[in-house]
CSV table of C-alpha atoms and ligand atoms in Angstrom, one decimal:
chain,number,residue,atom,x,y,z
A,1,MET,CA,0.0,-0.1,0.0
A,2,GLU,CA,1.3,3.4,-1.0
A,3,ASP,CA,0.7,6.5,1.3
A,4,LYS,CA,1.8,9.2,-1.0
A,5,ILE,CA,-0.8,11.8,-1.6
A,6,TYR,CA,-1.2,13.1,-5.1
A,7,ASP,CA,-2.7,16.5,-6.0
A,8,VAL,CA,-4.6,15.1,-8.8
A,9,VAL,CA,-5.2,11.3,-9.7
A,10,ILE,CA,-6.4,11.3,-13.5
A,11,ILE,CA,-8.2,8.0,-14.5
A,12,GLY,CA,-7.8,7.3,-18.2
A,13,ALA,CA,-5.0,8.3,-20.9
A,14,GLY,CA,-7.2,9.2,-23.9
A,15,PRO,CA,-7.1,12.9,-25.1
A,16,ALA,CA,-9.0,14.0,-22.0
A,17,GLY,CA,-6.8,12.4,-19.5
A,18,LEU,CA,-3.4,13.2,-21.4
A,19,THR,CA,-4.5,16.8,-21.8
A,20,ALA,CA,-5.4,17.1,-18.1
A,21,GLY,CA,-1.9,15.6,-17.4
A,22,ILE,CA,-0.3,18.1,-19.7
A,23,TYR,CA,-2.0,21.1,-17.9
A,24,GLY,CA,-1.4,19.6,-14.5
A,25,ALA,CA,2.4,19.4,-15.2
A,26,ARG,CA,2.5,22.9,-16.4
A,27,ALA,CA,0.8,24.0,-13.2
A,28,GLY,CA,3.4,22.3,-11.1
A,29,LEU,CA,1.0,19.7,-9.6
A,30,ASP,CA,1.8,16.3,-8.4
A,31,ILE,CA,-0.1,14.1,-10.7
A,32,VAL,CA,-0.5,10.6,-12.1
A,33,ILE,CA,-2.4,9.1,-14.8
A,34,ILE,CA,-3.8,5.5,-14.5
A,35,GLU,CA,-4.5,3.6,-17.7
A,36,LYS,CA,-6.2,0.3,-18.1
A,37,PHE,CA,-4.8,-0.5,-21.6
A,38,ALA,CA,-2.2,1.4,-23.5
A,39,PRO,CA,-2.5,5.2,-23.6
A,40,GLY,CA,-4.4,6.8,-26.5
A,41,GLY,CA,-8.0,5.7,-25.8
A,42,GLN,CA,-10.5,5.0,-28.8
A,43,VAL,CA,-8.6,7.3,-31.2
A,44,VAL,CA,-5.9,4.9,-31.8
A,45,ASN,CA,-8.3,2.7,-33.7
A,46,SER,CA,-9.3,5.6,-36.2
A,47,TYR,CA,-7.6,5.2,-39.6
A,48,GLU,CA,-7.2,9.0,-40.1
A,49,ILE,CA,-8.2,12.1,-38.3
A,50,GLU,CA,-8.7,15.2,-40.4
A,51,ASN,CA,-10.5,17.5,-38.0
A,52,TYR,CA,-7.9,17.9,-35.1
A,53,PRO,CA,-6.6,21.5,-35.6
A,54,GLY,CA,-3.0,21.9,-36.3
A,55,PHE,CA,-2.4,19.1,-38.8
A,56,THR,CA,-2.8,20.2,-42.3
A,57,GLU,CA,-2.9,16.7,-43.6
A,58,PRO,CA,-4.9,13.9,-42.0
A,59,ILE,CA,-3.1,12.1,-39.4
A,60,ALA,CA,-3.4,8.5,-38.2
A,61,GLY,CA,-5.2,8.0,-34.8
A,62,TRP,CA,-2.4,6.1,-33.3
A,63,ASP,CA,0.0,8.8,-34.5
A,64,LEU,CA,-1.9,11.6,-33.1
A,65,MET,CA,-2.2,9.9,-29.7
A,66,ALA,CA,1.5,8.8,-29.7
A,67,LYS,CA,2.4,12.5,-29.9
A,68,MET,CA,0.1,13.4,-27.1
A,69,GLU,CA,1.5,10.7,-24.9
A,70,GLU,CA,5.0,11.7,-25.8
A,71,GLN,CA,4.2,15.4,-24.9
A,72,THR,CA,2.8,14.3,-21.6
A,73,ARG,CA,5.7,12.2,-20.7
A,74,ARG,CA,8.1,14.8,-21.7
A,75,LEU,CA,6.3,17.1,-19.2
A,76,GLY,CA,7.2,14.4,-16.5
A,77,VAL,CA,3.6,13.0,-16.0
A,78,PRO,CA,3.8,9.4,-14.9
A,79,ILE,CA,1.3,7.1,-16.7
A,80,GLU,CA,0.8,4.0,-14.7
A,81,SER,CA,-0.9,0.7,-15.7
A,82,GLY,CA,-3.9,-0.4,-13.7
A,83,GLU,CA,-7.6,-1.0,-13.7
A,84,VAL,CA,-9.4,1.2,-11.4
A,85,THR,CA,-12.1,-0.9,-9.6
A,86,SER,CA,-13.6,1.6,-7.2
A,87,MET,CA,-13.2,5.1,-5.7
A,88,GLU,CA,-14.3,7.1,-2.6
A,89,LYS,CA,-13.8,10.4,-1.0
A,90,ILE,CA,-13.0,10.1,2.6
A,91,ASN,CA,-12.2,13.3,4.7
A,92,ASP,CA,-11.3,15.4,1.8
A,93,LEU,CA,-9.2,12.8,0.4
A,94,PHE,CA,-10.0,10.5,-2.7
A,95,HIS,CA,-9.1,6.8,-2.4
A,96,VAL,CA,-8.7,5.3,-6.0
A,97,ASN,CA,-8.3,1.6,-6.0
A,98,THR,CA,-6.9,-0.5,-8.7
A,99,ILE,CA,-6.6,-4.3,-8.7
A,100,ASP,CA,-3.2,-4.2,-7.0
A,101,LYS,CA,-2.7,-0.6,-5.7
A,102,LYS,CA,-4.3,2.2,-3.8
A,103,TYR,CA,-3.9,5.9,-4.8
A,104,PHE,CA,-4.7,8.9,-2.6
A,105,SER,CA,-5.3,12.4,-3.9
A,106,ARG,CA,-6.9,15.8,-3.1
A,107,ALA,CA,-8.8,15.8,-6.3
A,108,ALA,CA,-9.5,13.5,-9.2
A,109,ILE,CA,-10.5,13.4,-12.7
A,110,ILE,CA,-12.4,10.5,-14.4
A,111,ALA,CA,-11.6,10.4,-18.0
A,112,SER,CA,-12.1,6.9,-18.6
A,113,GLY,CA,-13.8,7.3,-21.9
A,114,ALA,CA,-16.2,4.9,-23.8
A,115,GLN,CA,-16.2,1.4,-25.1
A,116,ASN,CA,-17.9,-0.1,-28.2
A,117,ARG,CA,-21.6,-0.8,-27.9
A,118,LYS,CA,-22.7,-4.4,-28.8
A,119,LEU,CA,-25.4,-5.4,-31.0
A,120,LYS,CA,-26.4,-8.1,-28.6
A,121,VAL,CA,-27.3,-10.5,-31.4
A,122,ALA,CA,-26.6,-14.4,-31.8
A,123,GLY,CA,-23.0,-15.0,-32.9
A,124,GLU,CA,-21.7,-11.8,-32.0
A,125,GLU,CA,-19.6,-13.0,-28.9
A,126,GLU,CA,-19.0,-16.5,-30.6
A,127,PHE,CA,-17.3,-14.9,-33.7
A,128,LEU,CA,-15.4,-12.2,-32.0
A,129,GLY,CA,-12.0,-12.1,-33.6
A,130,ARG,CA,-13.3,-14.8,-36.2
A,131,GLY,CA,-15.1,-12.3,-38.5
A,132,VAL,CA,-16.7,-10.0,-35.9
A,133,SER,CA,-14.7,-6.9,-35.3
A,134,TYR,CA,-15.2,-3.3,-33.8
A,135,CYS,CA,-12.0,-1.8,-35.4
A,136,ALA,CA,-11.5,-1.7,-39.2
A,137,THR,CA,-8.2,-0.1,-38.8
A,138,CYS,CA,-7.0,-3.1,-36.8
A,139,ASP,CA,-8.6,-5.9,-38.9
A,140,GLY,CA,-9.3,-4.4,-42.3
A,141,ALA,CA,-6.3,-5.7,-44.0
A,142,PHE,CA,-7.5,-9.2,-43.2
A,143,TYR,CA,-10.3,-8.8,-45.6
A,144,LYS,CA,-8.5,-8.2,-49.1
A,145,ASP,CA,-10.7,-8.9,-51.9
A,146,LYS,CA,-13.5,-10.2,-49.5
A,147,VAL,CA,-17.1,-9.3,-48.8
A,148,THR,CA,-17.6,-7.3,-45.4
A,149,VAL,CA,-20.7,-5.8,-43.8
A,150,VAL,CA,-20.7,-2.8,-41.6
A,151,VAL,CA,-23.5,-2.0,-39.1
A,152,GLY,CA,-24.4,1.5,-38.2
A,153,GLY,CA,-25.2,4.9,-39.6
A,154,GLY,CA,-23.0,7.4,-37.6
A,155,ASP,CA,-19.6,9.0,-38.3
A,156,VAL,CA,-17.6,5.9,-37.3
A,157,ALA,CA,-19.8,3.4,-39.4
A,158,LEU,CA,-19.4,5.7,-42.5
A,159,GLU,CA,-15.7,6.4,-42.0
A,160,GLU,CA,-14.8,2.8,-41.5
A,161,ALA,CA,-16.9,1.5,-44.2
A,162,PHE,CA,-15.1,3.8,-46.6
A,163,PHE,CA,-11.7,2.8,-45.1
A,164,LEU,CA,-12.7,-0.9,-45.8
A,165,THR,CA,-13.0,-0.2,-49.5
A,166,LYS,CA,-9.2,0.0,-49.5
A,167,PHE,CA,-9.2,-3.9,-49.1
A,168,ALA,CA,-12.6,-5.3,-49.6
A,169,SER,CA,-14.1,-6.2,-52.8
A,170,LYS,CA,-17.5,-5.2,-51.5
A,171,VAL,CA,-18.8,-3.4,-48.4
A,172,TYR,CA,-22.5,-3.6,-47.3
A,173,ILE,CA,-23.7,-0.9,-44.8
A,174,ILE,CA,-26.6,-2.1,-42.8
A,175,HIS,CA,-28.5,0.8,-41.0
A,176,ARG,CA,-31.7,0.6,-39.1
A,177,ARG,CA,-33.1,3.8,-40.4
A,178,ASP,CA,-33.6,5.4,-43.9
A,179,LYS,CA,-31.0,8.2,-43.2
A,180,PHE,CA,-27.6,8.4,-41.9
A,181,ARG,CA,-26.6,10.2,-38.7
A,182,GLY,CA,-23.0,10.7,-39.9
A,183,THR,CA,-21.8,14.1,-41.2
A,184,ASP,CA,-22.3,15.2,-44.9
A,185,ILE,CA,-18.7,14.9,-45.9
A,186,LEU,CA,-18.6,11.2,-44.9
A,187,GLN,CA,-22.0,10.6,-46.5
A,188,LYS,CA,-20.7,11.9,-49.8
A,189,ARG,CA,-17.7,9.6,-49.6
A,190,VAL,CA,-19.8,6.7,-49.0
A,191,PHE,CA,-22.4,7.5,-51.8
A,192,GLY,CA,-19.6,8.1,-54.2
A,193,SER,CA,-18.0,4.6,-53.5
A,194,ASP,CA,-18.9,1.9,-56.1
A,195,LYS,CA,-17.8,-0.8,-53.8
A,196,ILE,CA,-20.4,0.2,-51.0
A,197,SER,CA,-24.0,-0.9,-51.1
A,198,ILE,CA,-26.4,0.4,-48.5
A,199,LEU,CA,-29.3,-1.4,-46.8
A,200,TYR,CA,-31.6,1.1,-45.0
A,201,ASN,CA,-34.3,0.1,-42.6
A,202,SER,CA,-32.3,-3.1,-41.9
A,203,VAL,CA,-31.3,-4.8,-38.7
A,204,VAL,CA,-29.0,-7.9,-38.1
A,205,LYS,CA,-30.9,-10.8,-36.7
A,206,GLU,CA,-28.1,-13.4,-36.4
A,207,ILE,CA,-24.4,-13.9,-37.3
A,208,CYS,CA,-23.9,-17.3,-38.8
A,209,GLY,CA,-21.0,-19.6,-39.5
A,210,LYS,CA,-19.1,-22.6,-38.3
A,211,GLU,CA,-15.4,-21.9,-37.5
A,212,LYS,CA,-15.8,-18.3,-38.6
A,213,VAL,CA,-18.4,-15.8,-39.9
A,214,ALA,CA,-20.1,-17.0,-43.2
A,215,SER,CA,-23.1,-14.9,-43.4
A,216,VAL,CA,-25.4,-12.5,-41.7
A,217,ARG,CA,-29.2,-12.8,-41.5
A,218,ILE,CA,-30.9,-9.4,-41.6
A,219,GLU,CA,-34.4,-8.1,-41.6
A,220,ASN,CA,-36.0,-5.2,-43.4
A,221,ILE,CA,-38.0,-3.6,-40.6
A,222,ALA,CA,-40.1,-1.6,-43.0
A,223,THR,CA,-41.2,-4.9,-44.9
A,224,GLY,CA,-40.6,-7.6,-42.4
A,225,GLN,CA,-38.7,-9.4,-45.2
A,226,GLU,CA,-35.5,-11.5,-44.1
A,227,SER,CA,-32.5,-12.2,-46.2
A,228,VAL,CA,-29.1,-13.7,-45.8
A,229,ILE,CA,-25.8,-11.8,-47.0
A,230,PRO,CA,-22.7,-14.1,-47.4
A,231,THR,CA,-19.7,-12.3,-45.7
A,232,ASP,CA,-16.4,-13.0,-44.3
A,233,GLY,CA,-16.5,-10.1,-41.9
A,234,LEU,CA,-18.9,-8.0,-39.8
A,235,PHE,CA,-17.7,-4.7,-38.4
A,236,ILE,CA,-20.0,-3.3,-35.7
A,237,PHE,CA,-20.1,0.6,-35.3
A,238,VAL,CA,-23.3,1.3,-33.4
A,239,GLY,CA,-21.9,3.8,-30.8
A,240,TYR,CA,-20.2,3.8,-27.5
A,241,ASP,CA,-21.1,3.1,-23.8
A,242,PRO,CA,-19.4,5.1,-21.1
A,243,VAL,CA,-16.8,3.3,-19.0
A,244,ASN,CA,-18.4,3.7,-15.6
A,245,SER,CA,-18.1,0.5,-13.7
A,246,PHE,CA,-16.1,2.2,-10.7
A,247,VAL,CA,-18.0,5.3,-10.6
A,248,PRO,CA,-20.4,6.0,-7.6
A,249,PRO,CA,-23.8,5.3,-9.2
A,250,GLN,CA,-25.3,8.6,-7.8
A,251,LEU,CA,-23.0,10.5,-10.2
A,252,LEU,CA,-24.5,8.9,-13.4
A,253,ASN,CA,-27.4,9.9,-15.6
A,254,LYS,CA,-29.7,7.6,-17.2
A,255,ASN,CA,-27.2,6.8,-20.1
A,256,GLY,CA,-24.6,6.0,-17.6
A,257,GLU,CA,-22.6,9.2,-18.3
A,258,ILE,CA,-21.2,11.2,-15.4
A,259,LYS,CA,-23.1,14.5,-14.7
A,260,VAL,CA,-20.9,17.5,-14.7
A,261,ASN,CA,-21.2,21.3,-14.6
A,262,MET,CA,-19.5,23.6,-17.0
A,263,ASP,CA,-16.2,23.2,-15.0
A,264,MET,CA,-16.5,19.4,-15.4
A,265,GLN,CA,-17.2,19.1,-11.6
A,266,THR,CA,-19.4,16.3,-10.3
A,267,GLU,CA,-21.7,16.7,-7.4
A,268,ILE,CA,-18.7,15.5,-5.2
A,269,PRO,CA,-16.4,18.5,-4.5
A,270,GLY,CA,-13.0,17.9,-6.0
A,271,LEU,CA,-14.3,15.0,-8.4
A,272,PHE,CA,-14.3,16.0,-12.1
A,273,ALA,CA,-15.2,14.1,-15.2
A,274,ALA,CA,-13.8,14.8,-18.8
A,275,GLY,CA,-14.4,13.4,-22.2
A,276,ASP,CA,-16.8,10.8,-23.6
A,277,VAL,CA,-17.6,9.5,-20.1
A,278,ARG,CA,-19.4,12.8,-19.1
A,279,SER,CA,-22.7,13.8,-19.8
A,280,ASN,CA,-23.5,15.9,-23.1
A,281,SER,CA,-20.2,15.1,-24.5
A,282,ARG,CA,-20.0,15.7,-28.2
A,283,ARG,CA,-17.3,12.9,-28.5
A,284,GLN,CA,-14.8,14.9,-30.6
A,285,ILE,CA,-11.1,14.6,-30.0
A,286,VAL,CA,-10.7,18.2,-29.7
A,287,MET,CA,-13.6,18.6,-27.1
A,288,ALA,CA,-12.2,15.7,-25.0
A,289,ALA,CA,-8.9,17.7,-24.9
A,290,ALA,CA,-10.6,20.9,-23.9
A,291,ASP,CA,-12.7,19.0,-21.3
A,292,GLY,CA,-9.3,17.7,-19.7
A,293,ALA,CA,-7.9,21.2,-19.7
A,294,THR,CA,-11.1,22.6,-18.1
A,295,ALA,CA,-11.2,19.8,-15.5
A,296,LEU,CA,-7.6,20.3,-14.5
A,297,LEU,CA,-7.8,23.9,-14.1
A,298,ALA,CA,-11.0,23.6,-11.9
A,299,ALA,CA,-9.4,20.9,-9.9
A,300,HIS,CA,-6.2,23.2,-9.4
A,301,GLU,CA,-8.6,25.9,-8.1
A,302,TYR,CA,-10.4,23.5,-5.8
A,303,ILE,CA,-7.2,22.4,-4.3
A,304,ASN,CA,-6.0,25.9,-3.7
A,305,ASN,CA,-9.4,26.7,-2.1
A,306,ILE,CA,-9.2,23.7,0.4
A,307,ALA,CA,-5.6,24.7,1.3
A,308,CYS,CA,-6.8,28.3,2.1
A,309,LYS,CA,-9.5,26.9,4.5
B,401,NAP,P1,-23.3,7.5,-33.1
B,401,NAP,O1,-23.0,8.9,-33.7
B,401,NAP,O2,-24.1,7.3,-31.8
B,401,NAP,O3,-24.0,6.5,-34.2
B,401,NAP,C1,-24.4,5.2,-33.9
B,401,NAP,C2,-25.0,4.6,-35.2
B,401,NAP,O4,-25.4,3.1,-34.7
B,401,NAP,C3,-26.5,5.5,-35.4
B,401,NAP,O5,-26.6,5.4,-36.8
B,401,NAP,C4,-27.4,4.3,-34.8
B,401,NAP,O6,-28.6,4.4,-35.3
B,401,NAP,C5,-26.8,3.0,-34.8
B,401,NAP,N1,-27.1,2.2,-33.7
B,401,NAP,C6,-27.1,2.5,-32.4
B,401,NAP,N2,-27.5,1.3,-31.7
B,401,NAP,C7,-27.9,0.4,-32.6
B,401,NAP,C8,-28.3,-0.9,-32.6
B,401,NAP,N3,-28.6,-1.5,-31.4
B,401,NAP,N4,-28.6,-1.7,-33.8
B,401,NAP,C9,-28.4,-1.1,-35.0
B,401,NAP,N5,-27.9,0.3,-35.0
B,401,NAP,C10,-27.7,1.0,-34.0
B,401,NAP,O7,-21.9,6.7,-32.8
B,401,NAP,P2,-20.6,6.7,-33.6
B,401,NAP,O8,-20.7,6.8,-35.0
B,401,NAP,O9,-19.7,5.5,-33.0
B,401,NAP,O10,-19.9,8.1,-33.3
B,401,NAP,C11,-19.7,8.4,-31.9
B,401,NAP,C12,-19.4,9.8,-31.6
B,401,NAP,O11,-18.1,10.0,-32.2
B,401,NAP,C13,-20.4,10.6,-32.4
B,401,NAP,O12,-20.7,11.8,-31.6
B,401,NAP,C14,-19.6,11.1,-33.6
B,401,NAP,O13,-20.0,12.4,-34.2
B,401,NAP,C15,-18.2,11.2,-33.1
B,401,NAP,N6,-17.2,10.9,-34.2
B,401,NAP,C16,-16.8,12.0,-34.9
B,401,NAP,C17,-15.8,11.7,-35.9
B,401,NAP,C18,-15.4,12.9,-36.7
B,401,NAP,O14,-15.8,14.0,-36.4
B,401,NAP,N7,-14.7,12.7,-37.9
B,401,NAP,C19,-15.3,10.5,-36.3
B,401,NAP,C20,-15.8,9.4,-35.5
B,401,NAP,C21,-16.7,9.6,-34.4
B,401,NAP,P3,-29.6,5.8,-35.4
B,401,NAP,O15,-28.9,6.6,-36.4
B,401,NAP,O16,-30.8,5.2,-35.9
B,401,NAP,O17,-29.6,6.2,-34.0
């Protein structure tokens, strides 16, 4: 057990957590970032980012996040591996517990992000890694000259469907409504690709195969008609759910996101949330980074105020 008391413990090393770290280091605070996987968050799975300011050409997601991590480490911020299992505030001190370590801090920032939402259909778990994927950047190259199916109608589904056309001979997009939610520029790219076919008003009922995915059974919900699409790979991009298993339930809204005010402060003084895990997040990298900066500045002010008491 460690009895060091940090100024701020930051949970998560995506854009929000890393930016909080950068601001914390520059403010001269004693901070630590705890990360469950590798630093970078969901962005590392994006093939290309073209809306993060400062980069005149698109930059690969992993590249952008490697730069953010390097910048954070260069400023002296430790990034430790660990999965936070619970946290509580006792007498003005946050106790943050990971599987094998306990951290103490005056303030804490939850920047744990979000994880891929599941379709919850038969075959999804069974064929994970054997044709079912949540990351085209990671797995797309396995589908050279093969038929793939993408599920979803948001920015991620459209971006990743277009990315898959680099490899696949054919990409079907299955979307439950008759209109995409994704931005115009991405829609235009998808509509302009002769490798992409769109099936609107359609949902996946079952993922079928023996050793690996062989087909998906879909239903047109407007007509009730079912059909089977032979495919080698199913890519699921139907949104994200916040990573909140360790967060005190009273802090969450009905979507499981952490309720915050404009300073990213939760209803527990000294506890902040930033990025995709917080309520009303727009889920943009630049906004997650801004959240991280806002949360850290507010945490700094909070620490100064309790020190003055
Ligand atoms: P999203 O915008 O929430 O879209 C999820 C899509 O999946 C929607 O089309 C939704 O359908 C569909 N869907 C949800 N649950 C489903 C289910 N159970 N079965 C079938 N379809 C389902 O999520 P996202 O595309 O993952 O994007 C997440 C956030 O990141 C968004 O805010 C997005 O703008 C942002 N983002 C931005 C960029 C960029 O700016 N370049 C890139 C990536 C992500 P409905 O439309 O019917 O609800």
